[in-house]
PDB file of C-alpha atoms and ligand atoms in Angstrom:
ATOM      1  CA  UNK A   1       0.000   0.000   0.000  1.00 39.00           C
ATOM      2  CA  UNK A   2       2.957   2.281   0.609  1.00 40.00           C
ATOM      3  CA  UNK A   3       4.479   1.481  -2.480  1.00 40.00           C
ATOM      4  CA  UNK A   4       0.798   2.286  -4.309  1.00 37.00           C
ATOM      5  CA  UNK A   5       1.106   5.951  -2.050  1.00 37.00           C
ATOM      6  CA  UNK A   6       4.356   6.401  -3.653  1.00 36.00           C
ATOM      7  CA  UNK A   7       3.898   6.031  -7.237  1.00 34.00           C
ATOM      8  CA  UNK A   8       0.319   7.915  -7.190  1.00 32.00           C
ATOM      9  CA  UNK A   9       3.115  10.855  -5.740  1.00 35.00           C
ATOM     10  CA  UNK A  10       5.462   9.806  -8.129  1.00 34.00           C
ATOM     11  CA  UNK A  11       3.247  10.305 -11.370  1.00 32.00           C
ATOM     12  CA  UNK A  12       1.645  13.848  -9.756  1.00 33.00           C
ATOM     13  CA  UNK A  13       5.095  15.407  -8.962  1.00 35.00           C
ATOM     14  CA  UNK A  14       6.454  14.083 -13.010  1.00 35.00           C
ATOM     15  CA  UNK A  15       2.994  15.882 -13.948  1.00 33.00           C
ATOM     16  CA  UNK A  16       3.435  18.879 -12.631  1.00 37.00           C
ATOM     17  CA  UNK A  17       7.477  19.065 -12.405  1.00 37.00           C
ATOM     18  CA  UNK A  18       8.425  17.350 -15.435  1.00 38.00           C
ATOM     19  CA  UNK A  19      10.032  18.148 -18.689  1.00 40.00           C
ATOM     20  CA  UNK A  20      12.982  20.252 -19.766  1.00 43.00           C
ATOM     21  CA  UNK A  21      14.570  23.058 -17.099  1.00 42.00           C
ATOM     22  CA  UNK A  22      14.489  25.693 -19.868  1.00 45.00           C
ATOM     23  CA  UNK A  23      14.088  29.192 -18.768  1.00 45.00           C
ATOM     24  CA  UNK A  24      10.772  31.551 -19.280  1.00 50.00           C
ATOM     25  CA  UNK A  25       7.818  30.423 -19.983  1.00 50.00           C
ATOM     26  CA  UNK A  26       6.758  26.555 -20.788  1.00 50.00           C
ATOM     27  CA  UNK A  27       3.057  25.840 -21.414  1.00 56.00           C
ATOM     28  CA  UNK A  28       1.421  26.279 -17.638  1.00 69.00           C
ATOM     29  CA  UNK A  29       5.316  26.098 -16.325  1.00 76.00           C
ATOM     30  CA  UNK A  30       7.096  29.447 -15.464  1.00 84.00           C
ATOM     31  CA  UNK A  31      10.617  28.829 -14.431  1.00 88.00           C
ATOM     32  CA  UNK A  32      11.867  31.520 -12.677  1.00 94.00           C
ATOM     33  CA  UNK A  33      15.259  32.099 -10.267  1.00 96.00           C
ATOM     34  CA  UNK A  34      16.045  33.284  -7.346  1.00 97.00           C
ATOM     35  CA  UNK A  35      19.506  34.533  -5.996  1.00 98.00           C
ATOM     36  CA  UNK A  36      20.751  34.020  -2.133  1.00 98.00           C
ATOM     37  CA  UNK A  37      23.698  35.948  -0.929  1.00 98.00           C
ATOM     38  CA  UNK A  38      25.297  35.167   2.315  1.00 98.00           C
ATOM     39  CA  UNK A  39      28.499  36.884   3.453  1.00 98.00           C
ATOM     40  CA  UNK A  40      30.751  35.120   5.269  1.00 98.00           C
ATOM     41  CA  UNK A  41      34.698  36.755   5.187  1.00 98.00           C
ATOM     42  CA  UNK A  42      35.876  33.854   7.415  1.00 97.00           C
ATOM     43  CA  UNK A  43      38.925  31.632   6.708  1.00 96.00           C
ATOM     44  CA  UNK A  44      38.697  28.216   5.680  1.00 96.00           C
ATOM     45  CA  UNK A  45      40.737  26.585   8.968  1.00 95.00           C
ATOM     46  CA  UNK A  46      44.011  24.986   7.597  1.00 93.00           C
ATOM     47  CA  UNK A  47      44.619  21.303   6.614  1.00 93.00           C
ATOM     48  CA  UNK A  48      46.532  19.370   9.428  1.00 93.00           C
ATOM     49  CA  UNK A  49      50.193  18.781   8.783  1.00 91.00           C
ATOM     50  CA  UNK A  50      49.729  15.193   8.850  1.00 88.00           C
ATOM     51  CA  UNK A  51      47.324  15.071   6.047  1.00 87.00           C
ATOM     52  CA  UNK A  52      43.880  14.853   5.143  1.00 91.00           C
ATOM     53  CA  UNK A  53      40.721  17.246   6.250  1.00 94.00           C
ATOM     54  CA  UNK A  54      40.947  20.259   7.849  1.00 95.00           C
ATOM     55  CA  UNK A  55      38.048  21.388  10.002  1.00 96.00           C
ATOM     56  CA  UNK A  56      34.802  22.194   7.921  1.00 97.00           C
ATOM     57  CA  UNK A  57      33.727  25.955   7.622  1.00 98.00           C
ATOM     58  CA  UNK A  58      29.772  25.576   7.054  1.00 98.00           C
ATOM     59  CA  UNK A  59      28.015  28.181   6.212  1.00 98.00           C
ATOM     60  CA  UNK A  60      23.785  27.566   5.401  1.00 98.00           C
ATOM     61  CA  UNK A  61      21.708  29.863   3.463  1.00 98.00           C
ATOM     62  CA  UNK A  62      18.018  29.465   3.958  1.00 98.00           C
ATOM     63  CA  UNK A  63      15.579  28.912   1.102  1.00 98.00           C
ATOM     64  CA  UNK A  64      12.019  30.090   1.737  1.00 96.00           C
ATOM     65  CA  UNK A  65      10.813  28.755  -1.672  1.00 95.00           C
ATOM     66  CA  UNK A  66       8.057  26.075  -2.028  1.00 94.00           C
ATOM     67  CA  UNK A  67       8.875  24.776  -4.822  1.00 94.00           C
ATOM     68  CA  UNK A  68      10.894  21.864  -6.871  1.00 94.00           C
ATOM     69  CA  UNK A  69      14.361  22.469  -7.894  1.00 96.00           C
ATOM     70  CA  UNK A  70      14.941  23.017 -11.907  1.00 96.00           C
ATOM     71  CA  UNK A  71      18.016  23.911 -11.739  1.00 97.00           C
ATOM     72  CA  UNK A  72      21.117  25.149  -9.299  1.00 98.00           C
ATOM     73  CA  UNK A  73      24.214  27.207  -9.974  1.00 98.00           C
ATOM     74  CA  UNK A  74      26.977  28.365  -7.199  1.00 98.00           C
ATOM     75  CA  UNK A  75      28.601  30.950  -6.946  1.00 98.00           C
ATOM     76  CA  UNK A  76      31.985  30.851  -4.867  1.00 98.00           C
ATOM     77  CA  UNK A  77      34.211  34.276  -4.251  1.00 97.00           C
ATOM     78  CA  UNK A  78      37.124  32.400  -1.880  1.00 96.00           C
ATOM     79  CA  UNK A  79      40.217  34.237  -2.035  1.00 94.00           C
ATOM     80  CA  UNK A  80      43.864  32.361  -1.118  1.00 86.00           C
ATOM     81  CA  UNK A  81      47.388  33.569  -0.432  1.00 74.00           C
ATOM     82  CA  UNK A  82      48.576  31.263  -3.033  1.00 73.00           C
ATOM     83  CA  UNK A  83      47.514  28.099  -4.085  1.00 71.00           C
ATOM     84  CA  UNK A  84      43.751  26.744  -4.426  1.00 67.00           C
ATOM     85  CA  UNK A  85      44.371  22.984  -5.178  1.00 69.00           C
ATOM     86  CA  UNK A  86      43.566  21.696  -1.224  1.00 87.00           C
ATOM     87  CA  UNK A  87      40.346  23.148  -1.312  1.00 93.00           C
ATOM     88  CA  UNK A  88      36.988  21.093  -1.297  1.00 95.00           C
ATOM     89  CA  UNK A  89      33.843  22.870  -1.566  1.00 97.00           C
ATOM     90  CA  UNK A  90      30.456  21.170  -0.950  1.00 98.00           C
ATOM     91  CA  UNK A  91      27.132  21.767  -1.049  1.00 98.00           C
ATOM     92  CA  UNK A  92      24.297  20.027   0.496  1.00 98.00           C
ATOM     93  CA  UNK A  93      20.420  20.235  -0.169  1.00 98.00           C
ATOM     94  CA  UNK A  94      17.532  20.482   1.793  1.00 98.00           C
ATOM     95  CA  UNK A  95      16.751  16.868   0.870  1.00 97.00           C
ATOM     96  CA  UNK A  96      20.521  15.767   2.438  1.00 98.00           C
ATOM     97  CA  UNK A  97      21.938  15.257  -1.072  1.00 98.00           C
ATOM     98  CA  UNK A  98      25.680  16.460  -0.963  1.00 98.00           C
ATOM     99  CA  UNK A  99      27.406  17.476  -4.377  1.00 98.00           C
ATOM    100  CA  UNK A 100      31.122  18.484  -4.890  1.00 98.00           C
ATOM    101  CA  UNK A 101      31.143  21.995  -5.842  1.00 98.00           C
ATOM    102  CA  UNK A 102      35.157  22.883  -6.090  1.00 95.00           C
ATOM    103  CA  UNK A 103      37.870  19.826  -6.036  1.00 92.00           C
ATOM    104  CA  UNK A 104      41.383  20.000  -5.664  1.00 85.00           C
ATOM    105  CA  UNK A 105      42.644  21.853  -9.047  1.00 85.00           C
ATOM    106  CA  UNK A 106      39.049  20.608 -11.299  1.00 91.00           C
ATOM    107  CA  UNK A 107      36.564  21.955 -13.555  1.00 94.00           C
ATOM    108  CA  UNK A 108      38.991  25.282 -14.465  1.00 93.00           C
ATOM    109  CA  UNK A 109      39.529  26.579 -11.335  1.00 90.00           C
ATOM    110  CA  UNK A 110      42.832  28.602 -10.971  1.00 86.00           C
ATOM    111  CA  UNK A 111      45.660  28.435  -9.001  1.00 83.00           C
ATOM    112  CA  UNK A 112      44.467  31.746  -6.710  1.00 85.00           C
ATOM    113  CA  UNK A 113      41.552  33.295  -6.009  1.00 91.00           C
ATOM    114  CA  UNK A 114      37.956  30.755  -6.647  1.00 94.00           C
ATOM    115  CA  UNK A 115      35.425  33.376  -8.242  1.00 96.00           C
ATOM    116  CA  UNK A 116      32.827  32.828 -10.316  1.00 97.00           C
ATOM    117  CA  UNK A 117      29.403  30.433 -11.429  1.00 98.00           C
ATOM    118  CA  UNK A 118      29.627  26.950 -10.950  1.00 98.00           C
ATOM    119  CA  UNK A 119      29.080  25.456 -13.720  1.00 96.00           C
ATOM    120  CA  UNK A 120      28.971  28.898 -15.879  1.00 95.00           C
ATOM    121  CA  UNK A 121      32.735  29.466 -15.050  1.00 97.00           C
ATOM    122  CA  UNK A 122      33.618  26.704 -14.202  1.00 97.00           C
ATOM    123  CA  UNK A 123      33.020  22.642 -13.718  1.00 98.00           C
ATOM    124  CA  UNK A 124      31.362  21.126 -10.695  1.00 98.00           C
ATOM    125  CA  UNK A 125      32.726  18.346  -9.881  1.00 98.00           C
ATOM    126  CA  UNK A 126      29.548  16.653  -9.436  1.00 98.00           C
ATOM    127  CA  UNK A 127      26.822  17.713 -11.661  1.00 98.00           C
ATOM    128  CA  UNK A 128      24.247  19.591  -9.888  1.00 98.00           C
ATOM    129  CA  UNK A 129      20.808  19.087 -11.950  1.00 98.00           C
ATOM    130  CA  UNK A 130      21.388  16.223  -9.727  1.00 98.00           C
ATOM    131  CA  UNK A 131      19.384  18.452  -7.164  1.00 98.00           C
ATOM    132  CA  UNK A 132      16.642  18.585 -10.256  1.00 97.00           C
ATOM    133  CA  UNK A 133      13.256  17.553  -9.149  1.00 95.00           C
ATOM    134  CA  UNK A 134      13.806  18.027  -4.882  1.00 97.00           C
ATOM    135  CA  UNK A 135      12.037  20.272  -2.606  1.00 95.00           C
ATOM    136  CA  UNK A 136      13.651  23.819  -2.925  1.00 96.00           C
ATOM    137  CA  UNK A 137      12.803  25.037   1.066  1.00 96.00           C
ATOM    138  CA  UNK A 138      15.365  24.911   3.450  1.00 98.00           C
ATOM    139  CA  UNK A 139      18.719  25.308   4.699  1.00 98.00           C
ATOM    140  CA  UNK A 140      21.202  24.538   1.910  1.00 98.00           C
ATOM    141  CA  UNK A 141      24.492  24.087   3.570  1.00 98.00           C
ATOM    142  CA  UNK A 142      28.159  25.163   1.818  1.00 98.00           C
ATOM    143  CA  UNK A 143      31.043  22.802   3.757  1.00 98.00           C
ATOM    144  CA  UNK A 144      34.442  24.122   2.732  1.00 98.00           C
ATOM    145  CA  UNK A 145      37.750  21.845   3.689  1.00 96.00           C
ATOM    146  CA  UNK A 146      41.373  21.960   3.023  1.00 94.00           C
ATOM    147  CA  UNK A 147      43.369  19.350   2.492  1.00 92.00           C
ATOM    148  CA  UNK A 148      46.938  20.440   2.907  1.00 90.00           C
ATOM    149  CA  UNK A 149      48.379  21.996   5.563  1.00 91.00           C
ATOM    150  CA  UNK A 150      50.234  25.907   4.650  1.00 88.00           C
ATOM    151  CA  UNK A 151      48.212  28.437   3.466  1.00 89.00           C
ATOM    152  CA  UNK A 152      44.964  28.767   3.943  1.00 91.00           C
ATOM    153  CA  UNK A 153      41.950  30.628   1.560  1.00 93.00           C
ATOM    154  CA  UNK A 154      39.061  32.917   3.109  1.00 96.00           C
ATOM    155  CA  UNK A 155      35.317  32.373   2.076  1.00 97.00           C
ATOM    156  CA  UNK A 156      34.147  35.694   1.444  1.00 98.00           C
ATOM    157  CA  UNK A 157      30.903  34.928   0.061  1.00 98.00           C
ATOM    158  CA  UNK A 158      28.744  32.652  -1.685  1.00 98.00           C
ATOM    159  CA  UNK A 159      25.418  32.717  -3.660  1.00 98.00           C
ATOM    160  CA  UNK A 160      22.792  30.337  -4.484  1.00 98.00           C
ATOM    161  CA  UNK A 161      21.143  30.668  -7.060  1.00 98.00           C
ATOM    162  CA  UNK A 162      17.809  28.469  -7.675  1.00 98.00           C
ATOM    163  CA  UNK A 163      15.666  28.095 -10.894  1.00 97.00           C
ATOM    164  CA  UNK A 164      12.755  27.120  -9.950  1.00 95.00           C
ATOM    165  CA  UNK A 165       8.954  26.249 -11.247  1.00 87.00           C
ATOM    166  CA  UNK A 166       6.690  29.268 -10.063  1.00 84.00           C
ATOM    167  CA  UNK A 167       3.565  27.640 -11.316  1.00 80.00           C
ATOM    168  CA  UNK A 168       4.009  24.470  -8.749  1.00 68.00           C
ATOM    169  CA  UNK A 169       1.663  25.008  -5.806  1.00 60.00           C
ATOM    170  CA  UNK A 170       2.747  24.363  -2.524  1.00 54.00           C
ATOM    171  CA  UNK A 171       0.692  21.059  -2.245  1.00 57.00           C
ATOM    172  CA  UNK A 172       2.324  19.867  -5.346  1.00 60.00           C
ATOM    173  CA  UNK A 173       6.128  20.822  -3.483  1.00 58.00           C
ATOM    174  CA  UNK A 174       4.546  19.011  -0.665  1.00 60.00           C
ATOM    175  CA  UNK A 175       4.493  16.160  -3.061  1.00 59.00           C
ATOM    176  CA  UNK A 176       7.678  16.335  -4.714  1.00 58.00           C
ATOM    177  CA  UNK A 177       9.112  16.593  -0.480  1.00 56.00           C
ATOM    178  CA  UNK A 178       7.522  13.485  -0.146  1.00 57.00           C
ATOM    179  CA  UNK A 179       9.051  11.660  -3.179  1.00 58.00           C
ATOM    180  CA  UNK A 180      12.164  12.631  -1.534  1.00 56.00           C
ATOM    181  CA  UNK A 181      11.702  10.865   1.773  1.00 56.00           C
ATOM    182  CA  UNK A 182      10.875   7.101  -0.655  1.00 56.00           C
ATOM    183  CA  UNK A 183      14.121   7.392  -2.873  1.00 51.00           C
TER     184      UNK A 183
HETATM  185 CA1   CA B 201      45.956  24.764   3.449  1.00 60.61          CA
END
């Protein structure tokens, strides 16, 4: 009978929330965006000299959005006295589904300062329309780690920026929430 609940959810959130994440208008869909800025201008704590993670800096940005996620993009601005290639930069959803965001020297970053889109400037290294199709409300939670001990980078900001299908009604994102909790 659960599984029966599922599906019914399963075929009402692919009505509503399916198809191509194109922008404008689609039909009945209207895929808008919105952009979250959170300053942060703390440093990332250094790696320890023995190897492997430094502390986590975490830093959450709060969605108020009831929606389903069409799209994400991330926008990093972490600045370093030298080299970039010991950072990891994650993000996790709502949902609890953690992507890699920056990874030791992929996807284009340089060798100094980290600022710009991901993926417009450069390469997640997970690909985010991964997030495609969860709930859009909540915290969404940056964790930034470095890997090698020496110098150390400073996250001055970040932005989130969510495309997302304006035409959903909440009970519909209530659905899609639920889908979340069978996967
Ligand atoms: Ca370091």
């Amino acid at each position: 009978m659960k599984t029966l609940i599922a599906l019914s959810f399963l075929v009402a959130g692919l009505a509503i929330a399916g198809g191509p994440a194109t922008a404008g208008t689609d039909g009945f869909r209207v895929i808008t965006s919105a952009t979250y800025t959170s300053i942060v201008g703390q440093v990332i704590p250094d790696g320890p000299a023995g190897g492997g993670s430094g502390p986590a800096l975490l830093d959450t940005i709060n969605v108020p959005i009831r929606s389903v996620v069409e799209g994400i993009e991330v926008y990093l601005d972490i600045t370093m006295a030298n080299w970039t290639s010991d950072l990891i930069v994650r993000l996790t959803s709502p949902a609890g589904t953690t992507l890699g965001i920056a990874w030791i020297g992929e996807g284009g970053i340089p060798e100094t300062d980290i600022i710009g889109w991901f993926p417009v400037d450069f390469t997640p290294h997970d690909d985010l329309d991964l997030y495609v199709g969860e709930y859009t409300e909540g915290d969404w939670v940056l964790d930034c780690r470095d890997y090698s001990n020496g110098f150390v980078g400073t996250l001055n900001q970040w932005r989130l920026k969510v495309h997302y299908d304006d035409s959903v009604p909440a009970a519909a994102a209530s659905f899609s929430r639920i889908m979340t909790l069978f996967r």
